[in-house]
Amino acid sequence: DAGVIQSPRHEVTEMGQEVTLRCKPISGHDYLFWYRQTMMRGLELLIYFNNNVPIDDSGMPEDRFSAKMPNASFSTLKIQPSEPRDSAVYFCASSLAGGFTKNIQYFGAGTRLSVL
Amino acid sequence: AQSVAQPEDQVNVAEGNPLTVKCTYSVSGNPYLFWYVQYPNRGLQFLLKYITGDNLVKGSYGFEAEFNKSQTSFHLKKPSALVSDSALYFCAVRDITGRRALTFGSGTRLQVQP
């Protein structure tokens, strides 16, 4: 498997614009996680899904952030409107509920977002 | 609530020497514990985990970690450091009965000098 795939790798946008980050989890994984990494706050969980259903979105900073998982192989994280303080690296991760590798989260390479 | 503390922002060690990266945790129940490594401009890579059983866990690239319940610690160790081990290391925890998401520590930068 190619692992968790995120796109784009880099995104530069202007304040007020809509930004959409994309994630393709590892095939067969039933959990998907979105994290944000900044120097100030470290690695923070934003939201996670189980079988495409959002389970915990308590980490989503505010209503400008939304996430969807329309099917088992695709998820999006949208920021509308974007602000400079949203600049960060956004990671997607996936994991299995069972089996030998259960509980291990596999991370994508991340999307580096810069909001000017 | 669960939390992880990595008390050292950076650890410096000479190549060939043993290394230790410290981690302490807090959970309300029994923990699942993990170590991940992050190289520049890359995502986090899984190194090892403790779920149950033997307190000494062996992982990738010669790393190991010791679970100490009384001290609530899960320190990462390697007998002989390599320059290529230089990276950012994260400890993470979740309660086995709680939500699936991990809580990560702030990270420790390991610098191995030739």
Tab-separated table of C-alpha atoms in Angstrom:
chain	number	residue	atom	x	y	z
A	1	ASP	CA	0.000	0.000	0.000
A	2	ALA	CA	1.205	3.531	-0.716
A	3	GLY	CA	0.444	4.699	2.795
A	4	VAL	CA	-1.639	7.709	3.773
A	5	ILE	CA	-1.693	10.213	0.939
A	6	GLN	CA	-2.257	13.893	1.519
A	7	SER	CA	-2.657	16.667	-0.998
A	8	PRO	CA	-1.505	19.252	-1.629
A	9	ARG	CA	1.902	19.077	0.067
A	10	HIS	CA	2.105	22.842	0.205
A	11	GLU	CA	-0.610	25.459	0.055
A	12	VAL	CA	-0.143	29.202	0.068
A	13	THR	CA	-3.262	31.327	0.173
A	14	GLU	CA	-4.449	34.753	1.157
A	15	MET	CA	-6.467	35.571	4.219
A	16	GLY	CA	-10.164	35.091	3.644
A	17	GLN	CA	-9.804	32.415	0.998
A	18	GLU	CA	-11.218	28.911	1.308
A	19	VAL	CA	-8.712	26.107	1.738
A	20	THR	CA	-9.396	22.398	1.244
A	21	LEU	CA	-6.962	19.745	2.373
A	22	ARG	CA	-7.367	16.168	1.187
A	23	CYS	CA	-6.509	12.778	2.602
A	24	LYS	CA	-6.638	9.225	1.329
A	25	PRO	CA	-6.215	6.743	4.196
A	26	ILE	CA	-4.631	3.323	3.939
A	27	SER	CA	-7.054	0.908	2.324
A	28	GLY	CA	-9.022	-1.064	4.891
A	29	HIS	CA	-8.333	1.265	7.788
A	30	ASP	CA	-11.449	2.207	9.717
A	31	TYR	CA	-10.161	5.180	11.732
A	32	LEU	CA	-9.048	8.511	10.290
A	33	PHE	CA	-7.519	11.383	12.242
A	34	TRP	CA	-6.724	15.003	11.410
A	35	TYR	CA	-3.947	16.733	13.379
A	36	ARG	CA	-2.403	20.189	13.253
A	37	GLN	CA	1.244	20.862	14.143
A	38	THR	CA	2.618	24.265	15.104
A	39	MET	CA	5.699	25.373	16.978
A	40	MET	CA	3.614	26.998	19.684
A	41	ARG	CA	1.033	24.277	20.310
A	42	GLY	CA	2.749	21.117	19.120
A	43	LEU	CA	0.649	18.319	17.658
A	44	GLU	CA	-3.079	18.753	18.247
A	45	LEU	CA	-5.914	16.445	17.343
A	46	LEU	CA	-8.618	18.253	15.391
A	47	ILE	CA	-11.141	15.509	14.641
A	48	TYR	CA	-11.364	11.790	14.083
A	49	PHE	CA	-13.697	9.443	12.231
A	50	ASN	CA	-14.648	5.811	12.665
A	51	ASN	CA	-16.170	4.089	9.639
A	52	ASN	CA	-16.668	7.512	8.030
A	53	VAL	CA	-18.596	8.890	11.012
A	54	PRO	CA	-17.148	11.802	13.015
A	55	ILE	CA	-16.561	10.630	16.587
A	56	ASP	CA	-14.828	13.527	18.293
A	57	ASP	CA	-14.528	17.017	16.835
A	58	SER	CA	-13.771	18.774	20.107
A	59	GLY	CA	-10.382	19.809	18.795
A	60	MET	CA	-11.742	21.755	15.849
A	61	PRO	CA	-10.763	25.349	16.662
A	62	GLU	CA	-13.896	27.106	15.485
A	63	ASP	CA	-16.705	27.070	12.993
A	64	ARG	CA	-14.383	28.085	10.191
A	65	PHE	CA	-13.066	24.521	10.240
A	66	SER	CA	-15.057	21.592	8.907
A	67	ALA	CA	-14.189	18.014	8.004
A	68	LYS	CA	-15.966	15.372	6.007
A	69	MET	CA	-15.451	11.757	5.119
A	70	PRO	CA	-17.865	10.893	2.313
A	71	ASN	CA	-16.441	7.391	1.896
A	72	ALA	CA	-13.832	5.060	3.334
A	73	SER	CA	-11.101	6.234	0.985
A	74	PHE	CA	-11.359	10.013	1.165
A	75	SER	CA	-11.550	12.828	3.685
A	76	THR	CA	-11.338	16.606	3.483
A	77	LEU	CA	-10.526	19.332	5.954
A	78	LYS	CA	-11.852	22.718	4.942
A	79	ILE	CA	-11.061	26.148	6.343
A	80	GLN	CA	-13.382	28.955	5.326
A	81	PRO	CA	-12.409	31.755	5.627
A	82	SER	CA	-8.747	31.165	6.305
A	83	GLU	CA	-6.707	33.369	8.649
A	84	PRO	CA	-2.938	33.795	9.140
A	85	ARG	CA	-3.120	31.981	12.489
A	86	ASP	CA	-4.250	28.865	10.630
A	87	SER	CA	-0.761	28.556	9.163
A	88	ALA	CA	0.532	25.153	10.255
A	89	VAL	CA	1.299	21.660	9.037
A	90	TYR	CA	-1.833	19.537	8.866
A	91	PHE	CA	-1.471	15.781	9.159
A	92	CYS	CA	-3.880	13.005	8.370
A	93	ALA	CA	-3.453	9.568	9.949
A	94	SER	CA	-5.315	6.287	9.735
A	95	SER	CA	-5.461	3.112	11.796
A	96	LEU	CA	-7.133	-0.248	12.133
A	97	ALA	CA	-9.565	-1.178	14.872
A	98	GLY	CA	-8.273	-4.727	15.121
A	99	GLY	CA	-5.456	-7.031	14.196
A	100	PHE	CA	-1.753	-6.985	14.991
A	101	THR	CA	-1.306	-3.360	13.999
A	102	LYS	CA	-4.385	-2.063	15.737
A	103	ASN	CA	-3.973	1.247	17.561
A	104	ILE	CA	-0.948	2.180	15.455
A	105	GLN	CA	-1.625	5.391	13.579
A	106	TYR	CA	0.022	5.783	10.202
A	107	PHE	CA	0.667	9.368	9.192
A	108	GLY	CA	0.698	11.089	5.851
A	109	ALA	CA	3.491	13.457	4.867
A	110	GLY	CA	1.378	16.471	5.800
A	111	THR	CA	0.180	19.644	4.126
A	112	ARG	CA	2.096	22.807	4.956
A	113	LEU	CA	-0.414	25.665	4.897
A	114	SER	CA	0.650	29.282	4.775
A	115	VAL	CA	-2.047	31.932	5.003
A	116	LEU	CA	-0.760	35.388	4.080
B	1	ALA	CA	-8.018	13.599	30.909
B	2	GLN	CA	-4.785	12.195	29.606
B	3	SER	CA	-1.455	13.940	29.160
B	4	VAL	CA	2.146	13.335	28.212
B	5	ALA	CA	5.241	15.178	29.370
B	6	GLN	CA	8.553	15.184	27.571
B	7	PRO	CA	10.720	17.239	29.903
B	8	GLU	CA	13.628	17.778	27.522
B	9	ASP	CA	13.286	19.949	24.432
B	10	GLN	CA	16.599	18.616	23.139
B	11	VAL	CA	18.931	15.749	23.892
B	12	ASN	CA	22.523	15.755	22.650
B	13	VAL	CA	24.561	12.581	22.500
B	14	ALA	CA	27.737	11.463	20.776
B	15	GLU	CA	27.574	8.779	18.147
B	16	GLY	CA	28.103	5.351	19.662
B	17	ASN	CA	26.915	6.395	23.100
B	18	PRO	CA	23.653	5.222	24.626
B	19	LEU	CA	20.696	7.560	24.418
B	20	THR	CA	17.582	8.093	26.508
B	21	VAL	CA	14.597	10.257	25.676
B	22	LYS	CA	12.271	10.725	28.620
B	23	CYS	CA	8.495	10.497	28.739
B	24	THR	CA	5.993	10.485	31.578
B	25	TYR	CA	2.265	10.123	31.176
B	26	SER	CA	-1.032	10.516	32.965
B	27	VAL	CA	-4.207	8.572	32.222
B	28	SER	CA	-7.186	7.644	34.333
B	29	GLY	CA	-6.987	3.946	33.476
B	30	ASN	CA	-4.437	1.644	31.895
B	31	PRO	CA	-2.368	3.179	29.118
B	32	TYR	CA	-1.463	2.387	25.574
B	33	LEU	CA	1.911	4.059	24.966
B	34	PHE	CA	3.680	4.869	21.731
B	35	TRP	CA	6.847	6.429	20.387
B	36	TYR	CA	6.944	8.123	17.005
B	37	VAL	CA	9.810	9.769	15.132
B	38	GLN	CA	9.595	12.699	12.742
B	39	TYR	CA	12.272	13.553	10.208
B	40	PRO	CA	12.337	17.007	8.579
B	41	ASN	CA	9.404	17.655	6.251
B	42	ARG	CA	7.980	14.209	6.890
B	43	GLY	CA	5.045	12.755	8.755
B	44	LEU	CA	5.382	10.867	12.010
B	45	GLN	CA	6.656	7.307	11.795
B	46	PHE	CA	5.732	4.634	14.322
B	47	LEU	CA	8.670	3.265	16.356
B	48	LEU	CA	7.164	1.068	19.052
B	49	LYS	CA	4.221	0.584	21.358
B	50	TYR	CA	3.338	-0.808	24.760
B	51	ILE	CA	-0.071	-2.374	25.143
B	52	THR	CA	0.390	-5.079	27.749
B	53	GLY	CA	2.871	-7.754	28.755
B	54	ASP	CA	6.632	-7.384	28.995
B	55	ASN	CA	7.639	-3.974	30.294
B	56	LEU	CA	10.572	-3.780	27.876
B	57	VAL	CA	9.375	-3.163	24.358
B	58	LYS	CA	11.605	-3.449	21.319
B	59	GLY	CA	10.911	-1.471	18.197
B	60	SER	CA	12.305	-0.323	14.890
B	61	TYR	CA	15.908	0.756	14.207
B	62	GLY	CA	17.247	-0.733	17.450
B	63	PHE	CA	15.111	1.408	19.737
B	64	GLU	CA	13.488	0.083	22.877
B	65	ALA	CA	11.378	1.531	25.663
B	66	GLU	CA	10.690	0.524	29.219
B	67	PHE	CA	7.243	0.835	30.731
B	68	ASN	CA	7.350	1.701	34.428
B	69	LYS	CA	3.883	1.788	35.937
B	70	SER	CA	4.916	3.043	39.362
B	71	GLN	CA	6.778	5.986	37.869
B	72	THR	CA	4.277	6.418	35.014
B	73	SER	CA	7.186	6.585	32.600
B	74	PHE	CA	7.946	5.213	29.171
B	75	HIS	CA	11.499	6.291	28.327
B	76	LEU	CA	12.922	5.613	24.878
B	77	LYS	CA	16.396	4.104	24.739
B	78	LYS	CA	19.016	2.909	22.316
B	79	PRO	CA	22.324	1.299	23.306
B	80	SER	CA	24.401	2.956	20.596
B	81	ALA	CA	23.282	6.151	18.856
B	82	LEU	CA	23.757	6.843	15.148
B	83	VAL	CA	23.991	10.230	13.458
B	84	SER	CA	20.994	9.165	11.382
B	85	ASP	CA	18.922	8.900	14.583
B	86	SER	CA	18.885	12.709	14.755
B	87	ALA	CA	15.220	13.670	14.540
B	88	LEU	CA	12.211	14.790	16.554
B	89	TYR	CA	10.741	12.144	18.856
B	90	PHE	CA	7.201	12.105	20.184
B	91	CYS	CA	5.733	10.077	22.999
B	92	ALA	CA	1.963	9.467	22.890
B	93	VAL	CA	-0.658	7.899	25.130
B	94	ARG	CA	-4.266	6.843	25.134
B	95	ASP	CA	-6.433	5.278	27.775
B	96	ILE	CA	-7.354	1.748	26.734
B	97	THR	CA	-10.971	2.406	27.625
B	98	GLY	CA	-11.106	5.911	26.286
B	99	ARG	CA	-11.268	7.548	22.925
B	100	ARG	CA	-9.104	6.236	20.111
B	101	ALA	CA	-7.189	9.435	19.571
B	102	LEU	CA	-3.680	9.776	20.919
B	103	THR	CA	-2.388	12.589	23.085
B	104	PHE	CA	1.124	13.545	22.055
B	105	GLY	CA	3.920	15.076	24.038
B	106	SER	CA	5.628	18.265	22.921
B	107	GLY	CA	8.468	16.367	21.292
B	108	THR	CA	12.194	16.014	22.004
B	109	ARG	CA	14.797	16.853	19.423
B	110	LEU	CA	17.598	14.295	19.423
B	111	GLN	CA	20.921	15.495	18.081
B	112	VAL	CA	23.616	12.861	17.606
B	113	GLN	CA	27.066	14.292	17.039
B	114	PRO	CA	29.634	12.426	14.927
